[in-house]
CSV table of C-alpha atoms in Angstrom, one decimal:
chain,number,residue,atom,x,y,z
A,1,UNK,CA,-134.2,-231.2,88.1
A,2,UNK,CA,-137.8,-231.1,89.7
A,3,UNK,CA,-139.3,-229.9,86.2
A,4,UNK,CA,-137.4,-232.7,84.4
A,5,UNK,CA,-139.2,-235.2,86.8
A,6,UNK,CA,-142.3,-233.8,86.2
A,7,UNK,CA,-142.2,-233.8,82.7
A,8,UNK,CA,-141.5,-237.5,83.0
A,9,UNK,CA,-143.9,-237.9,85.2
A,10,UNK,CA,-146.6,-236.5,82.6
A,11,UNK,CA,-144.8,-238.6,79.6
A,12,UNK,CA,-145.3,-241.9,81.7
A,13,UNK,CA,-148.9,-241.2,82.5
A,14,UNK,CA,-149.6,-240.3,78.8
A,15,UNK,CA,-148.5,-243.8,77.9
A,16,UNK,CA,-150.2,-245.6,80.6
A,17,UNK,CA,-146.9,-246.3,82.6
A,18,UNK,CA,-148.7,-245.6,85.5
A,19,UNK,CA,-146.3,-247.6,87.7
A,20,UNK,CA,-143.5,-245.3,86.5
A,21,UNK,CA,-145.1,-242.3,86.8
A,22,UNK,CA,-146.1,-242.9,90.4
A,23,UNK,CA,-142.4,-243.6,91.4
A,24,UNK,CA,-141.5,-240.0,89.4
A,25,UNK,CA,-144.3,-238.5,91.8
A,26,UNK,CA,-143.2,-240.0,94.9
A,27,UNK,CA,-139.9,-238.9,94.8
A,28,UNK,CA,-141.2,-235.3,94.6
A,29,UNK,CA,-143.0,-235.3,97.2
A,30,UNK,CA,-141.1,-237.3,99.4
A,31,UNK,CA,-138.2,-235.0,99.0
A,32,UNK,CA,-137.1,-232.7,102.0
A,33,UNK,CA,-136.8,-230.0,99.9
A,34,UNK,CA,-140.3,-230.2,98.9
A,35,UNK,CA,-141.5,-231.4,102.5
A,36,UNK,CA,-140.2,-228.1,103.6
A,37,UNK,CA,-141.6,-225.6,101.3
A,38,UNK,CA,-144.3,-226.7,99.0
A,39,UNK,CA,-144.1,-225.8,95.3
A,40,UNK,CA,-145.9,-226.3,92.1
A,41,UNK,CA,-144.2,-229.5,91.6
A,42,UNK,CA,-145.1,-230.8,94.9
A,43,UNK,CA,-148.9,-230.0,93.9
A,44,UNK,CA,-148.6,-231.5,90.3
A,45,UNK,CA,-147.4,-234.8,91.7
A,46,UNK,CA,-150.2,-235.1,93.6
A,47,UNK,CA,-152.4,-234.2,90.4
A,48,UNK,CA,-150.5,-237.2,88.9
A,49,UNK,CA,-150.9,-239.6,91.3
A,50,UNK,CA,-154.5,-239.1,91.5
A,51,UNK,CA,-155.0,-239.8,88.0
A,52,UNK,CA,-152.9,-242.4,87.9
A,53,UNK,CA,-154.7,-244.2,91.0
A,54,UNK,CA,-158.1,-243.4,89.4
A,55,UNK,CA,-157.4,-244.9,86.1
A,56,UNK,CA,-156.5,-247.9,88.3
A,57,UNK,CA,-159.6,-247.9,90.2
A,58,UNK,CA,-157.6,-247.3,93.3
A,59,UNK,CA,-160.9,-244.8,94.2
A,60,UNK,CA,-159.9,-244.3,97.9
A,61,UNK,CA,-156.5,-243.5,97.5
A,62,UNK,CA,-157.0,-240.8,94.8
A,63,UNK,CA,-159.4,-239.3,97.3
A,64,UNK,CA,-156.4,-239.9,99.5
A,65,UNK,CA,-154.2,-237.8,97.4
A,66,UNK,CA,-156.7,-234.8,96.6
A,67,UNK,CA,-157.3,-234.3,100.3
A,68,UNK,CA,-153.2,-234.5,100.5
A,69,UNK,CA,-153.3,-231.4,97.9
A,70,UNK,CA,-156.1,-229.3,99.4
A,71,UNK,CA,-154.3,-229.6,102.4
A,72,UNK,CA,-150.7,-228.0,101.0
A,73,UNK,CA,-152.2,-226.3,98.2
A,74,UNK,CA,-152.6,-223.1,100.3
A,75,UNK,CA,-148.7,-222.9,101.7
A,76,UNK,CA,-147.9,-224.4,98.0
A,77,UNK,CA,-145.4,-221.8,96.7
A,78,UNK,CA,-146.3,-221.3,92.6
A,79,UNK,CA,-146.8,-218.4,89.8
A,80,UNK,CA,-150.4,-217.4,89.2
A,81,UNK,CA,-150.4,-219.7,85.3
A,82,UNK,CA,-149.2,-222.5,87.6
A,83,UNK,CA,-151.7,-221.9,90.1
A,84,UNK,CA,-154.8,-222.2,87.0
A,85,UNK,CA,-153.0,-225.1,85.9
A,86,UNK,CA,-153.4,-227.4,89.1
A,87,UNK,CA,-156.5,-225.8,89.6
A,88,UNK,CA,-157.6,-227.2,86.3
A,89,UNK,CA,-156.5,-230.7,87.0
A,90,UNK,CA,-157.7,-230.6,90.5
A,91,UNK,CA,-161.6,-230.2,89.3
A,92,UNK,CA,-161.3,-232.6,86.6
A,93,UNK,CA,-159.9,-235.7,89.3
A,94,UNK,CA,-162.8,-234.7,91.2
A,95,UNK,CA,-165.4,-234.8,88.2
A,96,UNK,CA,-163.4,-237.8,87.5
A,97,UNK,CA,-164.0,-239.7,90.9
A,98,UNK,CA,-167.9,-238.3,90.5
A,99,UNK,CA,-168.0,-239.7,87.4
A,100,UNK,CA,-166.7,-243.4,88.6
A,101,UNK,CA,-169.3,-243.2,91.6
A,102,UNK,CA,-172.2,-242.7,89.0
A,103,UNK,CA,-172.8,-238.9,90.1
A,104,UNK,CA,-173.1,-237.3,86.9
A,105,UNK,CA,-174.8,-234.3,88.0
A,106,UNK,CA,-172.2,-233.6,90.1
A,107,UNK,CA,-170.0,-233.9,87.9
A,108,UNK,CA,-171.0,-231.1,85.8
A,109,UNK,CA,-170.2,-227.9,88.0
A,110,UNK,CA,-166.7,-229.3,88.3
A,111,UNK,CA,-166.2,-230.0,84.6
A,112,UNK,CA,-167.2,-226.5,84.3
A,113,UNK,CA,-164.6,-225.0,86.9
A,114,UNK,CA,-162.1,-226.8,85.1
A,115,UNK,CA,-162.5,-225.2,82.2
A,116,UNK,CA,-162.7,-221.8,83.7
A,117,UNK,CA,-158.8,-222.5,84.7
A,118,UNK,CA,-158.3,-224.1,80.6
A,119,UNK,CA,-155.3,-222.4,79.1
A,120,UNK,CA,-154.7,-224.8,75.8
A,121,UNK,CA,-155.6,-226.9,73.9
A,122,UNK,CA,-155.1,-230.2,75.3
A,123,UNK,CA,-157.3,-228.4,78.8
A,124,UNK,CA,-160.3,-227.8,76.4
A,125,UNK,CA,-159.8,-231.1,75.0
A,126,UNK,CA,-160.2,-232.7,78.5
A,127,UNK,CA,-162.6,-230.8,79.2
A,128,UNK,CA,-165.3,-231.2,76.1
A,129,UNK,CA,-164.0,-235.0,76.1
A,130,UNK,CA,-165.3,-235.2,79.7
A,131,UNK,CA,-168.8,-233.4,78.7
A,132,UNK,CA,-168.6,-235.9,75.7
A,133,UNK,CA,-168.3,-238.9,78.4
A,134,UNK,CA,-171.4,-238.0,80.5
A,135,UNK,CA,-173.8,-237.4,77.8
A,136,UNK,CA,-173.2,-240.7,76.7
A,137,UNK,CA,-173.2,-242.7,80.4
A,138,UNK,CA,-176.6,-240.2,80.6
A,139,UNK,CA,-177.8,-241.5,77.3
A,140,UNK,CA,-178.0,-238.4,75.5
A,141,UNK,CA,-175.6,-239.3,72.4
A,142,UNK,CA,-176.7,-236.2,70.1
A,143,UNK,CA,-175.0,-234.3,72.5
A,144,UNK,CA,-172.5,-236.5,73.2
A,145,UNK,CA,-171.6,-237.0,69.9
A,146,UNK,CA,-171.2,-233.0,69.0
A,147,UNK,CA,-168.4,-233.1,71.6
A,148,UNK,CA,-166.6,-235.7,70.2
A,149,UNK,CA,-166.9,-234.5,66.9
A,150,UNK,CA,-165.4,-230.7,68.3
A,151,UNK,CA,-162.5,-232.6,69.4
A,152,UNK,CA,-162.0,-234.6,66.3
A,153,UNK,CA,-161.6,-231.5,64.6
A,154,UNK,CA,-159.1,-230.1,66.5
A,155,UNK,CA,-155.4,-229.9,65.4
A,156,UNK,CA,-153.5,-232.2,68.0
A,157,UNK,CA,-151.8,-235.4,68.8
A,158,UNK,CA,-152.3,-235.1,72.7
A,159,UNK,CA,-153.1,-238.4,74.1
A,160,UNK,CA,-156.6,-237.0,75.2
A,161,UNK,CA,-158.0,-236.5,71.6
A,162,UNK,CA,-157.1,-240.6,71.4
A,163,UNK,CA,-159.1,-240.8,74.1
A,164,UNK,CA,-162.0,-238.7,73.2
A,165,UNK,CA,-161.5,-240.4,70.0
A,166,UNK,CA,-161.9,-244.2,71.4
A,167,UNK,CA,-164.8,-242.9,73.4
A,168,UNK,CA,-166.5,-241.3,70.2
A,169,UNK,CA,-166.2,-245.3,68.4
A,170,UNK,CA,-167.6,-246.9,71.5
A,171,UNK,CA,-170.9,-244.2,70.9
A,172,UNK,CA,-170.9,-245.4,67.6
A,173,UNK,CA,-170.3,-249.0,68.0
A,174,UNK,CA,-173.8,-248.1,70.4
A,175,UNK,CA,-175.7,-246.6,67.8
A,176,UNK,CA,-174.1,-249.7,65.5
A,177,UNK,CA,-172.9,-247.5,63.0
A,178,UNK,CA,-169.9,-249.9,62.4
A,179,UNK,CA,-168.5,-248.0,59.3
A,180,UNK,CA,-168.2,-244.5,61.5
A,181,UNK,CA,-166.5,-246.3,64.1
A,182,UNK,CA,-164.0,-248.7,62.1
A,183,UNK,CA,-162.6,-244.7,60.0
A,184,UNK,CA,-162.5,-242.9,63.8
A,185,UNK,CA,-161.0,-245.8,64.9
A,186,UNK,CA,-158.1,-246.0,62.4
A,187,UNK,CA,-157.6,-242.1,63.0
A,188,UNK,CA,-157.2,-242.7,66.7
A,189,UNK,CA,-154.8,-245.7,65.8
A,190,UNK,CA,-152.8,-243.2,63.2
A,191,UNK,CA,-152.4,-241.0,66.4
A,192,UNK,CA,-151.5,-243.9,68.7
A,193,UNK,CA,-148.6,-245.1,66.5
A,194,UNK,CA,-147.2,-241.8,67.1
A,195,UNK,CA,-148.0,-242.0,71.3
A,196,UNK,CA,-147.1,-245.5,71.9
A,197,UNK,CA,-149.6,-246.0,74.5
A,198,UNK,CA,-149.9,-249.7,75.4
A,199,UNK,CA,-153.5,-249.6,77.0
A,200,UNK,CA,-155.2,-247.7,75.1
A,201,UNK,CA,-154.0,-249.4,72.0
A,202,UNK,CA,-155.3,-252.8,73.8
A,203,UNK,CA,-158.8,-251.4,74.5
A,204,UNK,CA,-159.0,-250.1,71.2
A,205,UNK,CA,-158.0,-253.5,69.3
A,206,UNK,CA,-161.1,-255.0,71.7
A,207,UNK,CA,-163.6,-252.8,70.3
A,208,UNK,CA,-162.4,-253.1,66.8
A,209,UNK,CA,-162.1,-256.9,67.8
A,210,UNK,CA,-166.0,-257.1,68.6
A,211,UNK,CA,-167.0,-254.8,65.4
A,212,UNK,CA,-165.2,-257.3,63.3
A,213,UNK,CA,-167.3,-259.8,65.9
A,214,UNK,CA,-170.8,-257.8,64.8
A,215,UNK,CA,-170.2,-257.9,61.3
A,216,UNK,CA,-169.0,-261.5,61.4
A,217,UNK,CA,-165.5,-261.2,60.5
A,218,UNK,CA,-164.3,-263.6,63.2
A,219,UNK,CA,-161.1,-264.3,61.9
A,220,UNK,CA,-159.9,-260.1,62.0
A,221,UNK,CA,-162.3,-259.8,65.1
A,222,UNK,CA,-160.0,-263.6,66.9
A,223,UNK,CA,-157.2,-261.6,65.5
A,224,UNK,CA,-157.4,-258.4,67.4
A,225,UNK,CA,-158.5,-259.5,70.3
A,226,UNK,CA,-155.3,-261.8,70.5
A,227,UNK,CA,-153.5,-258.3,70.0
A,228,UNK,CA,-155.0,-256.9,72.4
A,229,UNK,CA,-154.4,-260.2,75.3
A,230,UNK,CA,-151.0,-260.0,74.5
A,231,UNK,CA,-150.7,-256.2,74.9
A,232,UNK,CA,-152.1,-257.0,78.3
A,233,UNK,CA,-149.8,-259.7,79.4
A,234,UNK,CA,-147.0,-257.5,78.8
A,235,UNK,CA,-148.4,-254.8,81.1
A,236,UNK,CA,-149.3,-257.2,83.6
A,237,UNK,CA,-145.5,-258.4,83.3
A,238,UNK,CA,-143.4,-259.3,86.0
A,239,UNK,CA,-141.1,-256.3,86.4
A,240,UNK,CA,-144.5,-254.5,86.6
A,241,UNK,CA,-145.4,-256.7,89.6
A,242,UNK,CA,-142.7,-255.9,91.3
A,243,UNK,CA,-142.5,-252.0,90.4
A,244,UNK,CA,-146.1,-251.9,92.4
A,245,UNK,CA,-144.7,-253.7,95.2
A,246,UNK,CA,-142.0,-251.3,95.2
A,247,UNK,CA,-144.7,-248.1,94.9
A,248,UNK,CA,-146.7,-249.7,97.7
A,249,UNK,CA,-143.3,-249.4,99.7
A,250,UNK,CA,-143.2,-245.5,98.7
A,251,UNK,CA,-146.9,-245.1,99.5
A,252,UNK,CA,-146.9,-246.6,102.8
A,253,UNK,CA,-143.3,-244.2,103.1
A,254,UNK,CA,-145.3,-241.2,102.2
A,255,UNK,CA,-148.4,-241.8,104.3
A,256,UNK,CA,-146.0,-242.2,107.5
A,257,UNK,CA,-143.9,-239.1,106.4
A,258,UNK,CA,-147.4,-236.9,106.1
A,259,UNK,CA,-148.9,-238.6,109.4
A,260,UNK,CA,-145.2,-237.1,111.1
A,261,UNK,CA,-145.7,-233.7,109.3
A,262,UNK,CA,-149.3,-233.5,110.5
A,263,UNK,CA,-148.4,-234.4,114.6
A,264,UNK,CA,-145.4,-231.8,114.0
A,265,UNK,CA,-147.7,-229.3,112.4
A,266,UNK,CA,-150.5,-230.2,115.2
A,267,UNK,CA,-147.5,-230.2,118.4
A,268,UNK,CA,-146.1,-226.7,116.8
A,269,UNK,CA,-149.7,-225.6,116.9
A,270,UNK,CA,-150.0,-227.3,120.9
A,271,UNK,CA,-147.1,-225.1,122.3
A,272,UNK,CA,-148.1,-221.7,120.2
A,273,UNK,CA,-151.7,-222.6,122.0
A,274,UNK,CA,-149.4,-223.4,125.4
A,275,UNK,CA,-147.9,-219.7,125.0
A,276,UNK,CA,-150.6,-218.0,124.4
A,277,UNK,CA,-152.3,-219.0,127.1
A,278,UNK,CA,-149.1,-217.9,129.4
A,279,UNK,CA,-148.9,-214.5,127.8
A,280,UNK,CA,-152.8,-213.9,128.2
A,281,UNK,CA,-152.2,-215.5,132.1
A,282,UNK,CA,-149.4,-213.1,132.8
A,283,UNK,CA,-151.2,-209.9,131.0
A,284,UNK,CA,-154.4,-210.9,133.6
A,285,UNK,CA,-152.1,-211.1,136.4
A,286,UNK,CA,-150.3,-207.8,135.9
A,287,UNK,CA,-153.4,-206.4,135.5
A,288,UNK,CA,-154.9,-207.9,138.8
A,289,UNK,CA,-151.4,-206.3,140.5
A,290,UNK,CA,-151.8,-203.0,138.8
A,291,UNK,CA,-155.6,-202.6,140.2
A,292,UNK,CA,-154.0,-203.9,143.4
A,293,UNK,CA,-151.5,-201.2,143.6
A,294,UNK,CA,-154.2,-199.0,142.6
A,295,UNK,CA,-156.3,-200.2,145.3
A,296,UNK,CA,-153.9,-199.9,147.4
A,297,UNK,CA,-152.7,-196.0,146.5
A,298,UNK,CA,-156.3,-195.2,146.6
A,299,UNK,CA,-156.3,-196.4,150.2
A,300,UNK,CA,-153.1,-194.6,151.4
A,301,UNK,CA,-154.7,-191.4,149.9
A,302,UNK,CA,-158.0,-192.3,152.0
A,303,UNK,CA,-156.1,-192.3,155.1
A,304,UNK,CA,-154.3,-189.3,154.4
A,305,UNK,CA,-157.1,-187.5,153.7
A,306,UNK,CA,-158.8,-189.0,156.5
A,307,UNK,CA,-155.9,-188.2,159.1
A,308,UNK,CA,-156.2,-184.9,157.7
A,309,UNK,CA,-159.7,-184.4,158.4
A,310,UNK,CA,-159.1,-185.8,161.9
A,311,UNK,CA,-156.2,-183.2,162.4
A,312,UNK,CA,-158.4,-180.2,161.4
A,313,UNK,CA,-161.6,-181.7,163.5
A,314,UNK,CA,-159.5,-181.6,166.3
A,315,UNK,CA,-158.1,-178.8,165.8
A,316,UNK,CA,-161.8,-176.8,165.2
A,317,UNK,CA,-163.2,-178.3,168.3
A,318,UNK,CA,-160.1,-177.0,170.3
A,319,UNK,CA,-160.9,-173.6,169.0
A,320,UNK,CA,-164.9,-174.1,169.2
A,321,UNK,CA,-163.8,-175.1,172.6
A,322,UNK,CA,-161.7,-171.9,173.1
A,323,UNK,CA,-164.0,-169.6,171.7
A,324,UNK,CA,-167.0,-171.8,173.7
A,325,UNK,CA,-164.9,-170.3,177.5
A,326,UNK,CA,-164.8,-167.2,175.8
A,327,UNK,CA,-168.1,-166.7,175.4
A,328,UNK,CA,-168.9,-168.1,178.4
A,329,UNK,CA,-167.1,-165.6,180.5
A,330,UNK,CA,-168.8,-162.9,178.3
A,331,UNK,CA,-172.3,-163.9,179.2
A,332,UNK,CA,-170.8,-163.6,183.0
A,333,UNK,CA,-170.0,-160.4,182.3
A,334,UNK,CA,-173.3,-159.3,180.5
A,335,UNK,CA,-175.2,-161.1,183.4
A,336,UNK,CA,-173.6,-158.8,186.1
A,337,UNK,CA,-173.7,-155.8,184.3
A,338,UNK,CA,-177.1,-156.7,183.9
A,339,UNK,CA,-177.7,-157.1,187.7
A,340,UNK,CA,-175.4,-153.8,188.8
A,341,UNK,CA,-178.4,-152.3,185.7
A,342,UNK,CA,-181.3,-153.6,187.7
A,343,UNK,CA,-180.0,-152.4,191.2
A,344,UNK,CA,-179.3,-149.0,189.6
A,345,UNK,CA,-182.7,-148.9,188.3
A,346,UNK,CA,-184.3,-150.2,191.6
A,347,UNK,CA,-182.3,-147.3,193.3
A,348,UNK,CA,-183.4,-144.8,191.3
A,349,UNK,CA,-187.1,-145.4,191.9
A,350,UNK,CA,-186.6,-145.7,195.6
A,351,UNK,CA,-185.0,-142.1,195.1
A,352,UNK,CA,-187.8,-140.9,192.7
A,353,UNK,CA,-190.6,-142.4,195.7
A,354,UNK,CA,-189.0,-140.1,198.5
């Protein structure tokens, strides 16, 4: 279902139904499915809506929409050709929105990126046809022109070598080289009759209008320029009207669905922050009771050994004590034996003397 609508979605945008293509895109990503659990599809709608949105100078809200795919693009479920393929598109919006601001140095690296994702044809078309466009807004048109003429040689009917095509008769129209531009011209018309895209075909009956204009064929130049007005008008139609009052409905849906994701995403990320601040609070807390209780068997072994000591202390000064009496009463003894000595000896010389 989902690649049907995205292969719509391309088809619309190739022919310029950008209000169709924009109500393809916002079904995708509005879906819950998608909401859920990004996918390539999600991303390429996105893509889409930023070109669409650039191409009608709506420069803010494609910037909108590329922020929107940054910001799923890493949860964004997809094969690694997918991946290279919004990749691709994603630097080209940018160079695109660089380009519209007049940055065309800028530009350049991102052009380049793109075509380091490039996997066919209609890629490298983009790609030189983009290279093709700022060497002309920087005034080199030798360059300029080799691009275009690259792409006029390749073998394809995408709506980008129409492009590159109507760009290449603009240079030309520049240069006034009015008989280059009216034969690319009528090969980017043989390619539009097989696209069908309205607004191209109207810009390119304007400048065929104002070459008939230059070379003073009013009547052809009055007549495609009231091609081209009527072209317009039925663009500008009133279903149209009320298909972009109806896609402003979507946007504004979109933008409050995205704004809810983002507070879930940011509450979700509040109470993980909430827990893990509980679980460290706890671990520091059981920590604090263990070197309590540490503390605190440390102490009791203090005072075990310190009653122990006390029992012993008491117990060696009874014995010095003991031992002290003993001693005592042997110095008593020595002392008299001593004394009964000293008579003895003190008897003896009395004897010796008489």
């Amino acid at each position: 279902e989902y690649f049907a609508m995205s292969r719509l979605e391309r088809l619309y945008y190739y022919k310029g139904w950008y209000m169709k293509a924009m109500a393809v895109a916002f079904k995708i990503i509005n879906s819950d499915d998608h909401r859920r659990q990004p996918n390539y599809y999600n991303a390429d709608a996105y893509n889409q809506l930023t070109r669409a949105f650039i191409r009608m100078r709506d420069y803010e809200t494609a910037e909108f929409y590329i922020a929107e795919l940054e910001r799923v693009l890493p949860s964004c479920s997809m094969s690694e050709l997918e991946k290279r393929d919004i990749l691709f598109l994603l630097n080209i919006n940018k160079a695109a929105l660089l380009i519209e601001a007049k940055d065309y140095q800028a530009a350049f690296p991102l052009i380049k990126a793109a075509e380091r994702y490039a996997s066919s044809v209609e890629q490298n078309i983009a790609v030189i046809s983009d290279k093709g466009l700022i060497y002309v807004l920087l005034g080199d048109n030798k360059f300029a022109e080799e691009c275009f003429r690259k792409i006029e040689q390749m073998s394809s009917s995408h709506y980008l070598k129409s492009v590159a095509l109507f760009n290449y008769a603009l240079l030309l129209c520049q240069e006034n080289r009015f008989g280059e531009a009216v034969e690319v011209i009528a090969a980017c018309k043989r390619l539009l009759a097989v696209q069908d895209i309205h607004h191209l075909r109207s810009a390119l009956l304007r400048v065929e209008s104002d070459i008939f204009y230059s070379i003073g064929n009013y009547a052809d130049g009055y007549k495609c320029l009231r091609q081209a007005i009527e072209i317009n008008d039925s663009i500008l139609s009133v279903d149209n009207i009320r298909q972009i009052m109806k896609l402003a409905n979507e946007q504004e849906r979109y933008k409050l669905l995205a704004s809810i994701d983002r507070l879930d995403i940011e509450n979700r990320t509040h109470n993980i922050v909430i827990i893990i601040a509980g679980v460290l609070i706890l671990i520091l807390l059981l920590f604090i009771l263990m070197v309590i209780i540490k503390n605190r068997k440390k102490s009791a072994l203090i005072e075990l050994l310190s009653s122990k000591i006390r029992f012993h202390r008491k117990s060696y000064e009874k014995d010095i004590s003991h031992y002290e009496v003993k001693l005592e009463d042997k110095r008593r003894e020595l002392n008299e034996y001593v004394t009964v000595i000293g008579k003895a000896e003190k008897a003896l010389v009395e004897i010796n003397n008489i």
